[in-house]
Coordinates of C-alpha atoms in Angstrom, one line a residue:
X20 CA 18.2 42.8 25.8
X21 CA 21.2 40.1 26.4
X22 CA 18.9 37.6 25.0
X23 CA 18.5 39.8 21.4
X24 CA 22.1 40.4 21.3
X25 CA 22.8 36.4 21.7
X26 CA 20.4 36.0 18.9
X27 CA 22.1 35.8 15.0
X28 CA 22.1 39.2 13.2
X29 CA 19.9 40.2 10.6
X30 CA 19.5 43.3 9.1
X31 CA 17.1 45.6 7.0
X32 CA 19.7 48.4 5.5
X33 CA 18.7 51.2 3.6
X34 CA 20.6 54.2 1.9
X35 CA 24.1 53.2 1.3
X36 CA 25.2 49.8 0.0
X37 CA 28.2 50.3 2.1
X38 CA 26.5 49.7 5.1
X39 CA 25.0 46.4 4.1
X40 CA 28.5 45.5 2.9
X41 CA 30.5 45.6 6.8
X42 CA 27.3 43.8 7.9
X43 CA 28.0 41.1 6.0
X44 CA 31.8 41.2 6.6
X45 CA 30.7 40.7 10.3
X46 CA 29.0 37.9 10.2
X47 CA 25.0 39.6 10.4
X48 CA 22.6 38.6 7.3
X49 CA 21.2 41.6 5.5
X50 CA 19.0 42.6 2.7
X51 CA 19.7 45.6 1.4
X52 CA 16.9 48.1 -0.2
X53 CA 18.2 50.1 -3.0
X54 CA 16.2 53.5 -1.8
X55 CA 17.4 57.3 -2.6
X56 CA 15.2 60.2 -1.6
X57 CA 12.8 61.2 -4.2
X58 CA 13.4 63.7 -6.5
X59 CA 16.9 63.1 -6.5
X60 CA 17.1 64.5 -3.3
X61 CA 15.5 68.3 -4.4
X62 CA 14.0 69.0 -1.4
X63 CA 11.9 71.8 -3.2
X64 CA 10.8 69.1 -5.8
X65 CA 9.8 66.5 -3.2
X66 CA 7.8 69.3 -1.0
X67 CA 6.2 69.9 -4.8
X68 CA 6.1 65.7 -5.0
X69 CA 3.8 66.2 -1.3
X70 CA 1.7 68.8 -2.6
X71 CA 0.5 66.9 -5.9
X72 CA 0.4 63.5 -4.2
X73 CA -3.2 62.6 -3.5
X74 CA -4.1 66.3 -4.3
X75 CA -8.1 66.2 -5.8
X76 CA -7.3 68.5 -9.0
X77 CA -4.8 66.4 -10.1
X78 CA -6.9 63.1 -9.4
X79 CA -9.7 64.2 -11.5
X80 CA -7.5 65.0 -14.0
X81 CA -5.7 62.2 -14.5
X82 CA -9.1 60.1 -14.3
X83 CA -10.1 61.8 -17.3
X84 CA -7.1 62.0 -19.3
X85 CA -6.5 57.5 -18.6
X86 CA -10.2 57.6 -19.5
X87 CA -9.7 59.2 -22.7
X88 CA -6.5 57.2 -23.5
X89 CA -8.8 54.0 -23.3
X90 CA -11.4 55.3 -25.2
X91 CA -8.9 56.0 -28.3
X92 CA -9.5 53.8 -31.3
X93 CA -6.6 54.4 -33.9
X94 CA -7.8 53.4 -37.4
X95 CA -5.4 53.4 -40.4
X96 CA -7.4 55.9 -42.9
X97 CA -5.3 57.2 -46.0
X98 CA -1.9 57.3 -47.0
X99 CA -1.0 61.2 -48.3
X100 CA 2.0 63.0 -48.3
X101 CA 3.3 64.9 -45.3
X102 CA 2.5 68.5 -47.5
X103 CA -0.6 67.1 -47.8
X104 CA -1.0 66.0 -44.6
X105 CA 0.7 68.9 -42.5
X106 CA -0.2 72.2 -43.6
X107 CA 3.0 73.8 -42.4
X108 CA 5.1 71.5 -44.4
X109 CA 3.4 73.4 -47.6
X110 CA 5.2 77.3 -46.2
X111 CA 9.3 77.3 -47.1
X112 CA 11.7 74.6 -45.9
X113 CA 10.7 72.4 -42.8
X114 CA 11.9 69.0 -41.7
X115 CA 10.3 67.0 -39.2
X116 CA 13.0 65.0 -36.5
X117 CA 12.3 62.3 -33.5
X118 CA 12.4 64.0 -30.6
X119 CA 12.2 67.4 -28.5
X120 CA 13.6 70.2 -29.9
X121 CA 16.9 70.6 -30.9
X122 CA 19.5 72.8 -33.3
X123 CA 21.2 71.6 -35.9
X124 CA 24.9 72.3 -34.6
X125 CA 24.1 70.2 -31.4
X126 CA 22.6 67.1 -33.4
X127 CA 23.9 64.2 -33.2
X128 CA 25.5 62.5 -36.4
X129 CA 22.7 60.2 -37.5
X130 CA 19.9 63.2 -37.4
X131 CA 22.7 65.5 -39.2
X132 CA 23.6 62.9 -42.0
X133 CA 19.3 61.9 -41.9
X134 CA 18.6 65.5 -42.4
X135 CA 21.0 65.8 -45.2
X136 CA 19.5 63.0 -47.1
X137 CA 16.0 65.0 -47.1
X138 CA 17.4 68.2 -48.6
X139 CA 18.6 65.9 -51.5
X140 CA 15.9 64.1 -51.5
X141 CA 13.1 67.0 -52.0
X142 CA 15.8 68.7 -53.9
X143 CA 17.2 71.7 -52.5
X144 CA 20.6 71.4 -52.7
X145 CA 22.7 69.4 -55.7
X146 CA 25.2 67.6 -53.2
X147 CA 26.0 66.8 -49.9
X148 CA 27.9 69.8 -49.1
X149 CA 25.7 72.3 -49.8
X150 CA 22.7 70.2 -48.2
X151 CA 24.8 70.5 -44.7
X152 CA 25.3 74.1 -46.0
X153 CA 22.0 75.0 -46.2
X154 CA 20.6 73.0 -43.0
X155 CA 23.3 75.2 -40.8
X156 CA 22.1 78.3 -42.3
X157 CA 18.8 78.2 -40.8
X158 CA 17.2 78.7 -44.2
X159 CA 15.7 75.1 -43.8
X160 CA 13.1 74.8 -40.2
X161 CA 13.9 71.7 -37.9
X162 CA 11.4 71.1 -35.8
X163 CA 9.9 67.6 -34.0
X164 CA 7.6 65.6 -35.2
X165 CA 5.7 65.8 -31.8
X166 CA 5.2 69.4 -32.6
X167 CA 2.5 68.4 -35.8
X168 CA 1.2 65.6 -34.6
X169 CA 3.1 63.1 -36.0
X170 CA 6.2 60.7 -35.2
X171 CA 9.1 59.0 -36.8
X172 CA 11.6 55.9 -35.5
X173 CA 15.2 56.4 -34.5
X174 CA 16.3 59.7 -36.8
X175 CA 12.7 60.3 -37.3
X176 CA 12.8 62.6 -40.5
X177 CA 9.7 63.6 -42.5
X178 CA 10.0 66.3 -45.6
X179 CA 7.4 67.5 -47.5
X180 CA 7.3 64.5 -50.5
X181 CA 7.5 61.5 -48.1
X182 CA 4.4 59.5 -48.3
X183 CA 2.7 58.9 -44.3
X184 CA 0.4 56.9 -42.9
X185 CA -2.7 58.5 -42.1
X186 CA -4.1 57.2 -38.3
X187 CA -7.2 58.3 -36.8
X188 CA -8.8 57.9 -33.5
X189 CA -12.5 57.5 -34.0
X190 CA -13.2 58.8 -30.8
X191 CA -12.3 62.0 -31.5
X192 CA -11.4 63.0 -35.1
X193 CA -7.9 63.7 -34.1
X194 CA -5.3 62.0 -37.1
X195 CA -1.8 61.3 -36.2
X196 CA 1.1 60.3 -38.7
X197 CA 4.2 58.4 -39.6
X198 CA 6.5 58.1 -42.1
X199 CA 6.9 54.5 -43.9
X200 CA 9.6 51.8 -42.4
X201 CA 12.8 51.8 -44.8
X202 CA 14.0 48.1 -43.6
X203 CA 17.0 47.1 -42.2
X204 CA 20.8 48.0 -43.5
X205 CA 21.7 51.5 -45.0
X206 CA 18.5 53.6 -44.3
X207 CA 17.5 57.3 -43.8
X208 CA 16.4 56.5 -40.4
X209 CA 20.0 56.1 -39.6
X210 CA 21.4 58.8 -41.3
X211 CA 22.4 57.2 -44.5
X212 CA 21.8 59.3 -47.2
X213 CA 23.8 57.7 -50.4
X214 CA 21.8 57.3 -54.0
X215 CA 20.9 54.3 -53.1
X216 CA 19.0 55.7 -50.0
X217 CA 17.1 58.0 -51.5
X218 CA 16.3 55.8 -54.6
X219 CA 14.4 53.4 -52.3
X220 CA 13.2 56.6 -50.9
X221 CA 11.7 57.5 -54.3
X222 CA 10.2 54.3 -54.8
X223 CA 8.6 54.2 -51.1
X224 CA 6.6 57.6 -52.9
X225 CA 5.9 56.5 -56.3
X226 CA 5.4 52.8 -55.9
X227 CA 4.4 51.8 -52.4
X228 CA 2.7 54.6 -51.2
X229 CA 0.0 54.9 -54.2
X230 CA -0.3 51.3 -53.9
X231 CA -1.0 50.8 -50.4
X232 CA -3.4 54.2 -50.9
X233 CA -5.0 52.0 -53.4
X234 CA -5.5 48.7 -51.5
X235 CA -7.0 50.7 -48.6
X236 CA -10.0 52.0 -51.2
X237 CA -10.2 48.3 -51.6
X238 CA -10.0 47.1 -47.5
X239 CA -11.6 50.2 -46.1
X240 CA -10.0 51.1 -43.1
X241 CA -7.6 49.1 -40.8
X242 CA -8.7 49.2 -37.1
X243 CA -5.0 48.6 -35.4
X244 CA -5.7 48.8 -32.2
X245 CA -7.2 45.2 -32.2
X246 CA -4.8 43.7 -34.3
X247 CA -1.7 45.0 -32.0
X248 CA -3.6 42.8 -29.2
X249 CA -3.4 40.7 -31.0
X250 CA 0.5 40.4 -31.9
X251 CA 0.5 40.9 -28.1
X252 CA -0.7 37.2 -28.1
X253 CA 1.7 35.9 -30.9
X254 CA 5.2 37.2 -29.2
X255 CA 5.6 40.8 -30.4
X256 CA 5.2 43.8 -28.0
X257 CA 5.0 45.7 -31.3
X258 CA 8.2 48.3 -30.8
X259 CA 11.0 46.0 -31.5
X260 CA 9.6 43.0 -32.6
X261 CA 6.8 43.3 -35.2
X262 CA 7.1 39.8 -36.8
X263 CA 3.4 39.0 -35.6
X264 CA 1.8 42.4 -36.4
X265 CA 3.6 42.9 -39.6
X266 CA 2.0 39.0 -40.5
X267 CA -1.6 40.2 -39.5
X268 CA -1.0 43.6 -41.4
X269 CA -0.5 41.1 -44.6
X270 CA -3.2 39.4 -44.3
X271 CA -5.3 42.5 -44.3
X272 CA -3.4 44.4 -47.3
X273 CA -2.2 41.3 -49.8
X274 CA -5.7 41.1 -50.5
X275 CA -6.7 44.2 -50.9
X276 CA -3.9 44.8 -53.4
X277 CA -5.5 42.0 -55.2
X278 CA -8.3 43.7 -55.7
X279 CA -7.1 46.6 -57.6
X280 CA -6.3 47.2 -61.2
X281 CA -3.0 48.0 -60.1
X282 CA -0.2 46.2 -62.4
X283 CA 0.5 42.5 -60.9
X284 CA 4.3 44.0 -61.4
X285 CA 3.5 47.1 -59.1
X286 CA 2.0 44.3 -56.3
X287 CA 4.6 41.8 -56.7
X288 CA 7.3 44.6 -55.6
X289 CA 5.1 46.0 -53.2
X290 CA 4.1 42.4 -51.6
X291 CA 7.8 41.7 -51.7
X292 CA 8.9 45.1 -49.7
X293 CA 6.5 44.7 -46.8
X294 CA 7.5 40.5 -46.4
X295 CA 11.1 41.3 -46.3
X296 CA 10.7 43.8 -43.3
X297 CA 9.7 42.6 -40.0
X298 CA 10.0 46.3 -39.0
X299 CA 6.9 46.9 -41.7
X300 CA 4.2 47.3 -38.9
X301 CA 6.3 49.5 -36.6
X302 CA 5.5 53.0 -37.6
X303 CA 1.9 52.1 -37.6
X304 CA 2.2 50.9 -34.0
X305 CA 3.8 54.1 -33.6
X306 CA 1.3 56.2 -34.6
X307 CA -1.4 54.2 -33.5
X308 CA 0.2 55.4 -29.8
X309 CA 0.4 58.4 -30.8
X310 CA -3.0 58.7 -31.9
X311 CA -4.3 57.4 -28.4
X312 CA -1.7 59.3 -26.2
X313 CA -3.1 62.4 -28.2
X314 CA -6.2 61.8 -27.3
X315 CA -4.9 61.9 -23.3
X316 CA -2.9 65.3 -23.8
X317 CA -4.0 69.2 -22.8
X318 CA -6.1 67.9 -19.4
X319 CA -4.9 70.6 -17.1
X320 CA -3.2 69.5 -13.9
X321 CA -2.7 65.8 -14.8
X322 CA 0.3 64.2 -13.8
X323 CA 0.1 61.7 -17.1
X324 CA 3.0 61.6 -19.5
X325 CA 1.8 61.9 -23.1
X326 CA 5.3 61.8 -24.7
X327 CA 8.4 60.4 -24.4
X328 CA 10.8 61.1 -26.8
X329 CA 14.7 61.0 -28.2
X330 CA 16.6 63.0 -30.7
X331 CA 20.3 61.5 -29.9
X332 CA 21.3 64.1 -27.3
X333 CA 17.9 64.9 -24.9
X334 CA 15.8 62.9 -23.8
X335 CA 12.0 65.1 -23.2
X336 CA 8.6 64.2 -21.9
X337 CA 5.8 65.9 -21.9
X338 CA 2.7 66.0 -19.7
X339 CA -0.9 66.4 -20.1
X340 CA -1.1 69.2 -17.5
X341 CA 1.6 70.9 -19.1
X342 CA 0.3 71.4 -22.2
X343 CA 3.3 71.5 -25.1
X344 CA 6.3 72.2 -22.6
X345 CA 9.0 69.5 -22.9
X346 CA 11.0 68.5 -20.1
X347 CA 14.3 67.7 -21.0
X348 CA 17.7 66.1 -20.0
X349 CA 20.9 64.5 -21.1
X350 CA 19.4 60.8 -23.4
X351 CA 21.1 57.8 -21.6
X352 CA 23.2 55.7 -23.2
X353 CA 21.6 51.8 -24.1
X354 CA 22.4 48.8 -22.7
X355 CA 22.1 45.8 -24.7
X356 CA 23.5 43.3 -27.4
X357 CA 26.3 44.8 -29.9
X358 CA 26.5 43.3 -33.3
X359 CA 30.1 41.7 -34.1
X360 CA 32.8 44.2 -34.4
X361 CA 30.7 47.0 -32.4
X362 CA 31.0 48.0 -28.8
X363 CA 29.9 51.4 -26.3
X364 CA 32.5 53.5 -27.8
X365 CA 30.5 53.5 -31.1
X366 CA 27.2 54.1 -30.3
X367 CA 24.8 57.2 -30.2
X368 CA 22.7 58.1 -27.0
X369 CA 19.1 56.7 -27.3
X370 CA 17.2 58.2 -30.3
X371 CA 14.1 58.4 -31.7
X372 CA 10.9 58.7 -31.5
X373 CA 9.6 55.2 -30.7
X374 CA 9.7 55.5 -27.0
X375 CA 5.8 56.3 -27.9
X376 CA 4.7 52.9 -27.9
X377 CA 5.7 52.5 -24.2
X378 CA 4.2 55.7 -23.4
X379 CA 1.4 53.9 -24.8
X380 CA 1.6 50.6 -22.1
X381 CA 3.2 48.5 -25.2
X382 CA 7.0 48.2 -25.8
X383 CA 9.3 47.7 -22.9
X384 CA 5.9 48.0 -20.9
X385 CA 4.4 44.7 -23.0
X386 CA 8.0 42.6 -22.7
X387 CA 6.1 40.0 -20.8
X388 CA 4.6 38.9 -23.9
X389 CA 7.7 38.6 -26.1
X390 CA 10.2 36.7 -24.2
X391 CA 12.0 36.4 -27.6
X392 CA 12.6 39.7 -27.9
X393 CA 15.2 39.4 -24.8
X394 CA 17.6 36.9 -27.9
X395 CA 17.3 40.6 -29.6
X396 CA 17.6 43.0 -26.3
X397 CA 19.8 41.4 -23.7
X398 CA 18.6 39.9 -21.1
X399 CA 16.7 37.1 -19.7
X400 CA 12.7 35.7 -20.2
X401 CA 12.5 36.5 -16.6
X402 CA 13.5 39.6 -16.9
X403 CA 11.3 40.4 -19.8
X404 CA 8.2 40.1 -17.6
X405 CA 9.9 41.6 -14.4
X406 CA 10.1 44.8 -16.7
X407 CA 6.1 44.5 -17.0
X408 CA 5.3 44.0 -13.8
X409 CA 7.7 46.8 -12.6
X410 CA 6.0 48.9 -14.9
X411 CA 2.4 48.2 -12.3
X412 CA 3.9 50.5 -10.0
X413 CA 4.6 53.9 -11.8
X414 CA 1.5 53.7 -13.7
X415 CA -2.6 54.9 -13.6
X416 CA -3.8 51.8 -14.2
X417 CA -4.0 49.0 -17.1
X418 CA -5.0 48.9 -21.0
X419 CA -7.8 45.9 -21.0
X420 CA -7.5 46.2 -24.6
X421 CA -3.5 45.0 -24.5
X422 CA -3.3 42.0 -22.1
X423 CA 0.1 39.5 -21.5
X424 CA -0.5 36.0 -21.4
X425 CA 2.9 35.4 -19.2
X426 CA 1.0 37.3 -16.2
X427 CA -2.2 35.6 -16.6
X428 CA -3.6 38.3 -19.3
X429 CA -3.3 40.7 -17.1
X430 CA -3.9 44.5 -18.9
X431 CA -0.5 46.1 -20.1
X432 CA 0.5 48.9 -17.2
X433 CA -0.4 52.4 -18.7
X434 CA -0.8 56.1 -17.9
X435 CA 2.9 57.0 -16.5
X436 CA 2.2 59.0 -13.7
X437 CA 4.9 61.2 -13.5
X438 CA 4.0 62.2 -9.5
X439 CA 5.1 57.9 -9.1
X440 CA 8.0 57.9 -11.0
X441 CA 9.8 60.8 -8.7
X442 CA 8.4 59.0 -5.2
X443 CA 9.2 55.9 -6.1
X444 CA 12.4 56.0 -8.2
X445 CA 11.2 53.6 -11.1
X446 CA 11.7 54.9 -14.5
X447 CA 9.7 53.9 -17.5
X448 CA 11.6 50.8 -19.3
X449 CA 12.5 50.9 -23.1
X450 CA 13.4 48.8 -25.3
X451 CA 15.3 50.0 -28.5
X452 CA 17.4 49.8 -31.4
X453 CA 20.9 51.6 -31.1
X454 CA 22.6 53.7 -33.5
X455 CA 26.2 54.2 -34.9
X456 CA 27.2 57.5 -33.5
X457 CA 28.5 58.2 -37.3
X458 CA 25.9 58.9 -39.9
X459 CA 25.0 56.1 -42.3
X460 CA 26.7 53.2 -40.6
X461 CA 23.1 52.4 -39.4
X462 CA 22.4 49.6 -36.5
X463 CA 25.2 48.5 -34.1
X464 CA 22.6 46.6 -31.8
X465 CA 19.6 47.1 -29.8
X466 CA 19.0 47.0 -26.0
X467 CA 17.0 48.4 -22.7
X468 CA 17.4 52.3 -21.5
X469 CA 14.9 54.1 -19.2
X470 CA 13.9 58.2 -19.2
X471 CA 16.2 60.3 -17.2
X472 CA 14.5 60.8 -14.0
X473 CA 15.8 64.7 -14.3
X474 CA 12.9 64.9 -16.6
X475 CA 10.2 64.0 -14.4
X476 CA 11.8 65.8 -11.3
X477 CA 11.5 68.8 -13.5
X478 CA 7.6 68.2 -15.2
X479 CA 6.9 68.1 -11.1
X480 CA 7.9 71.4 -10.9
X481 CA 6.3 72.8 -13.4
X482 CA 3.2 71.1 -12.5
X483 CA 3.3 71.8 -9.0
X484 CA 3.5 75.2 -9.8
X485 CA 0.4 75.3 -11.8
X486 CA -1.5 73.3 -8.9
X487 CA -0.4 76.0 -6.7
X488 CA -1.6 79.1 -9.0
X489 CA -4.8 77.4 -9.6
X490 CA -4.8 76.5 -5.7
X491 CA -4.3 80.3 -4.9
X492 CA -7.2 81.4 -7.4
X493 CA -9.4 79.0 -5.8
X494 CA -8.7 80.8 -2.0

C-alpha cells in the first residue's frame, strides 16, 4: 500500500466533472467519462429500460421491422396533386405541416405565416388577415404530414392544389409523398407568403409539375434508392447537401423532357428551375425515407424509431411498436453557422420534417461522406465522420445499400433503437437548416441538433408497458 500511494496519481472519474476538476488541481492525471444514469435518472423508466433490454419479443420484432426497412425500394412513380393523392385532402379545409401534432395558437411563426400562404394560395380567404382569421377558427384542419403518409421540409405545408411527388416502395405497394422544393430566398417553407410566393407557387402546379409528370411517361420510373448511394459517393449525404443527387436526378429527367412534345419554352423554364436549386433532390430523398421507414412501422413491440419529426415547438418520434403515438418534447434549439447579421436570439427551435432522412441512416447519420457539408454546418471533417461512427452505437445495424467511403465503405448506421439511446445517452445527430423565428425572413443558417432524449425516455414507457401486458397474457 505505501508503494501505490508513492506511485503518480491517475484517475478514472465518472459522474461529476467537478470531481475530475480538484484531481487535476492536485496534481493526479484524470480522464473524465461524461456518464449520467439512463433515462435521465427515472428510475421507473430505467427498471422499464431492464425489462426490454435483451427481452425476446422485442428482438424478434425489431429483426423484422430492420429487415423490412432493407427490403424497401422507393421508386419515383407519378407526380399528382395532394387531393388527388390524399383522399382526406378532397373533404373541407385541411393542411398538412412538418411535424407532430400541434394547434395553431401554439405554432411557431414560420408554420403560422406558411399556413397563411396556403389559405391564399387555394383561395379561401382574399387577404392575409382573414387567412390568419380563418386558420384560428378552426374551420380549416391542421394536421401532420406523418399522419397521411407523407412529409414536407422545414414548415412542411401541403394543401389540396400543390403538386407531390409520388414514391413507392416496390416491396410493398405502400406510396409516400412530398411536396416540390421552392429554392432558396423568400419561400413558403419558411413562412413567406407574399405574391411573389405564391406565384412561383402557381407555376410549381401549372408548369413544373405537368412537366416533370410528362417526362416520367417518357423515363418510366426513377428507382432513388440507388441513385442516393450514389450521391453518398460524390459528397452529399442527401439532407443538406443535395448538389450530387440533384446532378444525377438531371441526368435522368433533362432527357426525358426531351422527349416530349412539351413546348421547348415550357422545358427551358423547367430545366432552368431544377439547375438553379441544389435543394431540387431533397424532398425526394425525403420521401424516399419515408417510404422505407414506412415500410418498418406497426411491428408490435419493436424498439425501432420510424419517425423523427419537428414542427418549431416539439420535437416527436414515433416507434414501430407503438403504432401512431408520438412521443413528444420541447425541439432544441440548433447549433451551427449564422449568416451575417443573424445570431441565437433570431432563430426558431428546430423544424421540419427532414429529420426523416436520418431516421433513414442518411443525413447527420451519412456525414462521413460529405465532409463539405461541415463549410455549411459548423464544425470540423473530423467531426463529420465522428457523428457517423457515433451513430454505430444507438443503432440495429447498417444499410449495405448506403455505404461511406471515409470509413472504408462501411454501411450507414440504421434502425435507431430507441431501448440504446436511453442506456447509453447518445442521441440521434441532425443536421439542418435553421429558421427566422419571424415568418417570411426565411434562412438565418443551418447547423447540428439532436432529439430530446425526453422523447425516447417516454416511447420506453409506453413500450415497456405493452411488453408487460403482452408478458402478463402470455403467463
Amino acid at each position: 500500500m505505501t508503494q501505490l500511494f508513492d506511485q503518480p496519481l491517475k484517475v478514472v472519474n465518472a459522474g461529476l466533472a467537478s470531481f475530475a476538476d480538484n484531481l487535476r488541481l492536485a496534481g493526479g492525471e484524470v480522464i473524465h467519462l461524461a456518464w449520467q444514469p439512463p433515462a435521465l435518472g427515472d428510475i421507473e423508466a430505467g427498471l422499464d429500460l431492464a425489462r426490454l433490454l435483451r427481452h425476446p419479443l422485442v428482438e424478434r420484432a425489431n429483426e423484422t421491422a430492420f429487415a423490412r426497412y432493407l427490403e424497401a425500394q422507393p421508386v419515383l412513380v407519378d407526380i399528382v396533386t395532394a387531393s388527388d393523392a390524399i383522399g382526406a385532402m378532397r373533404e373541407g379545409k385541411r393542411i398538412l405541416h412538418s411535424g407532430p401534432p400541434i394547434a395553431w395558437e401554439a405554432m411557431c411563426g414560420p408554420v403560422q405565416g406558411a399556413v397563411i400562404g396556403a389559405i391564399l394560395l387555394e383561395g379561401w380567404a382574399a387577404d392575409h388577415d382573414a387567412a390568419a382569421r380563418l386558420a384560428a377558427s378552426g374551420d380549416v384542419a391542421l394536421e401532420p404530414c406523418h399522419h397521411y403518409q407523407a412529409v414536407g421540409p422545414m414548415a412542411g405545408i401541403i394543401s389540396p392544389s400543390m403538386p407531390l411527388f409520388v414514391v413507392e416502395n416496390r416491396a410493398n405497394g405502400q406510396r409516400t409523398y412530398s411536396n416540390f422544393n421552392e429554392g432558396l430566398g423568400k419561400v413558403l417553407r419558411f413562412g413567406a407568403n407574399s405574391e411573389e410566393v405564391l406565384q412561383r407557387l402557381r407555376w410549381m402546379k401549372a408548369t413544373l409539375a405537368p412537366a416533370l409528370k410528362a417526362a416520367l411517361r417518357v423515363s418510366g420510373e426513377i428507382e432513388l434508392k440507388p441513385l442516393m448511394a450514389q450521391a453518398l459517393h460524390m459528397g452529399d449525404e442527401v439532407h443538406n447537401r443535395n448538389s450530387a443527387a440533384t446532378g444525377l436526378f438531371i441526368k435522368r429527367i433533362v432527357p426525358a423532357l426531351l422527349g416530349t412534345d412539351l413546348p421547348l419554352s415550357q422545358i427551358r423554364e423547367v430545366c432552368a428551375a431544377i439547375v438553379g436549386n441544389d435543394h431540387f433532390f431533397l424532398n425526394l430523398s425525403m420521401a424516399a425515407c419515408k417510404a422505407m421507414m414506412d415500410a418498418a412501422a406497426n411491428v408490435p413491440f419493436s424498439s425501432m424509431v420510424t419517425v423523427m419529426a419537428r414542427n418549431g415547438v416539439n420535437f416527436g418520434i414515433r416507434l414501430s411498436g407503438t403504432g401512431e403515438q408520438w412521443f413528444q418534447a420541447k425541439a432544441n434549439p440548433v447549433e451551427g453557422l449564422f449568416f451575417p447579421g443573424y445570431g441565437v436570439d433570431d432563430a426558431a427551435a428546430d423544424l421540419g420534417d427532414s429529420a426523416i432522412t436520418e431516421t433513414a441512416g442518411v443525413g447527420g447519420f451519412a456525414m462521413a461522406s460529405s465532409p463539405a457539408i461541415v463549410k455549411f454546418v459548423g464544425g470540423t471533417p473530423a467531426d463529420a465522420t465522428a457523428n457517423s461512427r457515433r451513430m454505430q452505437s444507438i443503432t440495429l445495424g447498417g444499410n449495405p445499400a448506403f455505404t461511406l467511403p471515409a470509413l472504408n465503405f462501411a454501411p450507414t448506421a440504421a434502425g435507431i433503437d430507441a431501448r440504446k439511446v436511453v442506456d447509453r445517452g447518445i442521441l440521434p445527430v441532425i443536421n439542418t437548416g435553421i429558421a427566422h423565428k419571424k415568418a417570411g425572413v426565411g434562412q438565418i443558417g443551418a447547423g447540428i441538433t439532436s432529439a430530446p432524449m425526453e422523447c425516447f425516455v417516454a416511447a420506453i414507457r409506453a413500450l415497456a408497458e405493452t411488453v408487460q401486458r403482452q408478458d402478463g397474457t402470455a403467463s
